Short mmCIF file of C-alpha atoms in Angstrom, two decimals:
data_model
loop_
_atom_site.label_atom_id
_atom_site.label_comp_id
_atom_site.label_asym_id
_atom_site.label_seq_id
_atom_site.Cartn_x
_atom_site.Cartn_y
_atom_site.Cartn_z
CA UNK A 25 -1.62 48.12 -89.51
CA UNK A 26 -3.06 44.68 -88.74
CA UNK A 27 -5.83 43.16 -91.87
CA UNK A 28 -9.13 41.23 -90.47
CA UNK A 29 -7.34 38.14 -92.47
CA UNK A 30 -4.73 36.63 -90.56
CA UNK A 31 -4.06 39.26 -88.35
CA UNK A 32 -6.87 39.22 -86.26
CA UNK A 33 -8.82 36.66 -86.98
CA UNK A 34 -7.32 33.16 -88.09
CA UNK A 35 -7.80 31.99 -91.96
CA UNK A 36 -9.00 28.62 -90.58
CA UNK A 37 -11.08 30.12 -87.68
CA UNK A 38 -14.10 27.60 -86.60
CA UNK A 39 -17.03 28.98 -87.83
CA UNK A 40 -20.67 28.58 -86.04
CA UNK A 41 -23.19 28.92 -88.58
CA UNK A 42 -26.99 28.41 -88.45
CA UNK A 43 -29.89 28.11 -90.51
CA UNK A 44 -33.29 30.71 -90.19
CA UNK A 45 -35.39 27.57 -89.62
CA UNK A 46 -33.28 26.50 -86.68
CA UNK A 47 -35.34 27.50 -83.06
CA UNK A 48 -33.54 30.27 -80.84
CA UNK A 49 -33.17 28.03 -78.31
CA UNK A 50 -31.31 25.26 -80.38
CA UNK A 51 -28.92 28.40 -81.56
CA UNK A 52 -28.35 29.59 -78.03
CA UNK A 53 -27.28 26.07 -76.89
CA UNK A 54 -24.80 25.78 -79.84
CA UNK A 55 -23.70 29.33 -78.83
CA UNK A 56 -23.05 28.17 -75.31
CA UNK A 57 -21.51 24.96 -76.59
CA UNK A 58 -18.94 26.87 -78.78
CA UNK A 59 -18.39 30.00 -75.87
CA UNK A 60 -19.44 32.62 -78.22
CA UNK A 61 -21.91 34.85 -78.49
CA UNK A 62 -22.94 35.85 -82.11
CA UNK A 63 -23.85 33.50 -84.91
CA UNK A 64 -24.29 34.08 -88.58
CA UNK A 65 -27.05 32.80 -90.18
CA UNK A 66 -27.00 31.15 -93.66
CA UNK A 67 -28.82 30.60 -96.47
CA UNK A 68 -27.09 28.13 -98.13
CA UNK A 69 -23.84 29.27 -98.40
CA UNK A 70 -24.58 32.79 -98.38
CA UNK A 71 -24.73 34.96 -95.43
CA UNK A 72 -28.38 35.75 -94.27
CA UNK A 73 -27.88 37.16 -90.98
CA UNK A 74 -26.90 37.58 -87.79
CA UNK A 75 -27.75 36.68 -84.57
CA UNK A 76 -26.22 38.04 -81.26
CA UNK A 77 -26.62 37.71 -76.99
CA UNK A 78 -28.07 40.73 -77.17
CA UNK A 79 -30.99 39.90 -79.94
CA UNK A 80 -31.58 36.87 -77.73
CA UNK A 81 -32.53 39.15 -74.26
CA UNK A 82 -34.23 42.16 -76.22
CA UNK A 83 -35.96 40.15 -78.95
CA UNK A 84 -37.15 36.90 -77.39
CA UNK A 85 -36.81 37.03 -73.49
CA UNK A 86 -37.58 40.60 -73.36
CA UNK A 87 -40.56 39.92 -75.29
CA UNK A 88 -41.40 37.27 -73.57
CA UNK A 89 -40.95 34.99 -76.44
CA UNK A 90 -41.09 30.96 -76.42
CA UNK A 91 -37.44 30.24 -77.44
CA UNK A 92 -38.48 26.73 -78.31
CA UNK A 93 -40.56 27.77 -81.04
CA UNK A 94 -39.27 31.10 -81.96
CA UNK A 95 -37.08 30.79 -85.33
CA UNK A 96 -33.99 32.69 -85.92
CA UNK A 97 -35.25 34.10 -88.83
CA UNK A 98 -37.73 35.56 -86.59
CA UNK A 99 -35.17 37.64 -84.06
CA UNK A 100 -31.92 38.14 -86.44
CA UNK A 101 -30.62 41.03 -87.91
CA UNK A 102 -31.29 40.73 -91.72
CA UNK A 103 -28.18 41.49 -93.90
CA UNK A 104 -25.87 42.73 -91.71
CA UNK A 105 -22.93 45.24 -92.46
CA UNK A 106 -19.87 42.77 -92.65
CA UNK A 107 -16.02 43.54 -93.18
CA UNK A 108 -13.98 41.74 -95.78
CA UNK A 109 -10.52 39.52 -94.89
CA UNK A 110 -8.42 42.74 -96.29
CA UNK A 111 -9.81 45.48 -94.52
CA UNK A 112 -7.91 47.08 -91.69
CA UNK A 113 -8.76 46.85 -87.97
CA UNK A 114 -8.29 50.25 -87.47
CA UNK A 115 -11.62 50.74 -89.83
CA UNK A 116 -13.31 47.80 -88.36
CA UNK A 117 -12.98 49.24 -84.99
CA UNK A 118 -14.48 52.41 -86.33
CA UNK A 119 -17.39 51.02 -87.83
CA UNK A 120 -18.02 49.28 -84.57
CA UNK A 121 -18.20 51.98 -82.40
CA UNK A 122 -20.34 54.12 -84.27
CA UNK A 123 -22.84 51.76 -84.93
CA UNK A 124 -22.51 49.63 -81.70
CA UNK A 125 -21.91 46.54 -82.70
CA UNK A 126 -19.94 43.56 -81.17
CA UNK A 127 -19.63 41.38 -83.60
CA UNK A 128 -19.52 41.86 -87.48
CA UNK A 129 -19.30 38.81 -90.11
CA UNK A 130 -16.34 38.78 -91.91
CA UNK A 131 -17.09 37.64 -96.14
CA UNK A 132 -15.30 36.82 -99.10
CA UNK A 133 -17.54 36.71 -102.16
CA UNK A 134 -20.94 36.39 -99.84
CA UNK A 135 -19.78 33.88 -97.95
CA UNK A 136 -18.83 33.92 -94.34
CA UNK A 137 -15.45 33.37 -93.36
CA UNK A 138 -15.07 34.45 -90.16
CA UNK A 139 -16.32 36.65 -87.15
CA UNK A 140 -14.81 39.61 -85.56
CA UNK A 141 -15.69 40.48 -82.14
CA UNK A 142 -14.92 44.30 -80.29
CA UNK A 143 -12.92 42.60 -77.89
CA UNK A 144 -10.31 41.07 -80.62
CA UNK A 145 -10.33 44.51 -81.96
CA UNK A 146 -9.12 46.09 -79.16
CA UNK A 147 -6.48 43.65 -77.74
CA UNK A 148 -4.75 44.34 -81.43
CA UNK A 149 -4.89 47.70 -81.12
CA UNK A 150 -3.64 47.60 -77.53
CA UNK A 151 -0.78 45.56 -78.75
CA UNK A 152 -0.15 47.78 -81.60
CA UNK A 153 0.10 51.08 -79.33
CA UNK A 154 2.44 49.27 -76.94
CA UNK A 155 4.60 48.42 -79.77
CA UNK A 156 4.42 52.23 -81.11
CA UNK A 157 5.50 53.23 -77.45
CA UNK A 158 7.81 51.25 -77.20
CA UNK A 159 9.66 52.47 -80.39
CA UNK A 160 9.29 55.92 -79.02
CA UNK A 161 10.81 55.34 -75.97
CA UNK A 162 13.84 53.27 -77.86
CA UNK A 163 14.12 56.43 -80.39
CA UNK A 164 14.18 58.89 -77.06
CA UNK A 165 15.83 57.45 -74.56
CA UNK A 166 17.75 55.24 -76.85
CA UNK A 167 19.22 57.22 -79.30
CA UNK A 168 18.56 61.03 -78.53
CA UNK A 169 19.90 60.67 -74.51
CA UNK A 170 22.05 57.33 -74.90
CA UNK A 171 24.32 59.81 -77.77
CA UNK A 172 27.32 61.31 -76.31
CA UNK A 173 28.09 65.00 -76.87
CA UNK A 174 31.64 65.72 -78.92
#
């Protein structure tokens, strides 16, 4: 079963990280800039927060917000749930869809080390069940057909 750390996420992935005092606006261009669409928030070196596409529309345009002066400590999700580099997609996946989320941090020791999205999620799991069918179709059609009766 794949681990967050390397399996779905890289060791040395490029990490996006922002401050609270940093406007939504100057957040949303760096998330445009790096194609992504969550951002953890630091605080120092210690994860604060997060802040997602989806906190953007219901917390600042929705609201009608000025994203020039609107801070990201003023729209981000406070101490967010976050996986470790050991823990298993398969749990990952399952936190995810019960609570929603797209994105979770990944930490080591409070510190962000990576992010984990719902779409790299499932494209390892895809690839794992493809793999599992394919052993079942070498054991079965392989081995219990392919043998010749005595």
């Amino acid at each position: 079963m794949a681990r967050i750390v390397p399996d779905i996420i890289p060791p040395t992935q490029d990490l996006t990280l922002v401050t609270p005092d940093m406007t939504v606006r100057d957040a949303a261009r760096l998330m445009r800039e790096n194609n992504i669409a969550a951002v953890m928030i630091v605080d120092g070196e210690r994860l604060s927060g997060i802040m997602t596409e989806r906190d953007i529309a219901a917390r600042v345009v929705a609201q009608g917000r000025n994203p020039d002066i609107t801070l990201v400590s003023e729209v981000m999700t406070p101490d967010p749930d976050t996986l470790s580099p050991g823990d298993m997609a398969a749990s990952a996946l399952r936190m995810m869809r019960e609570h929603n989320y797209r994105h979770l941090p990944v930490v080591e020791n409070g510190r962000p080390v990576g992010m984990v999205s719902i779409r790299d999620l499932y494209a390892v799991v895809q690839k794992e069940l493809e793999a599992d069918l394919a052993n079942r179709d070498a054991y079965i059609f392989g081995e219990h057909y392919g043998a010749t009766a005595s």
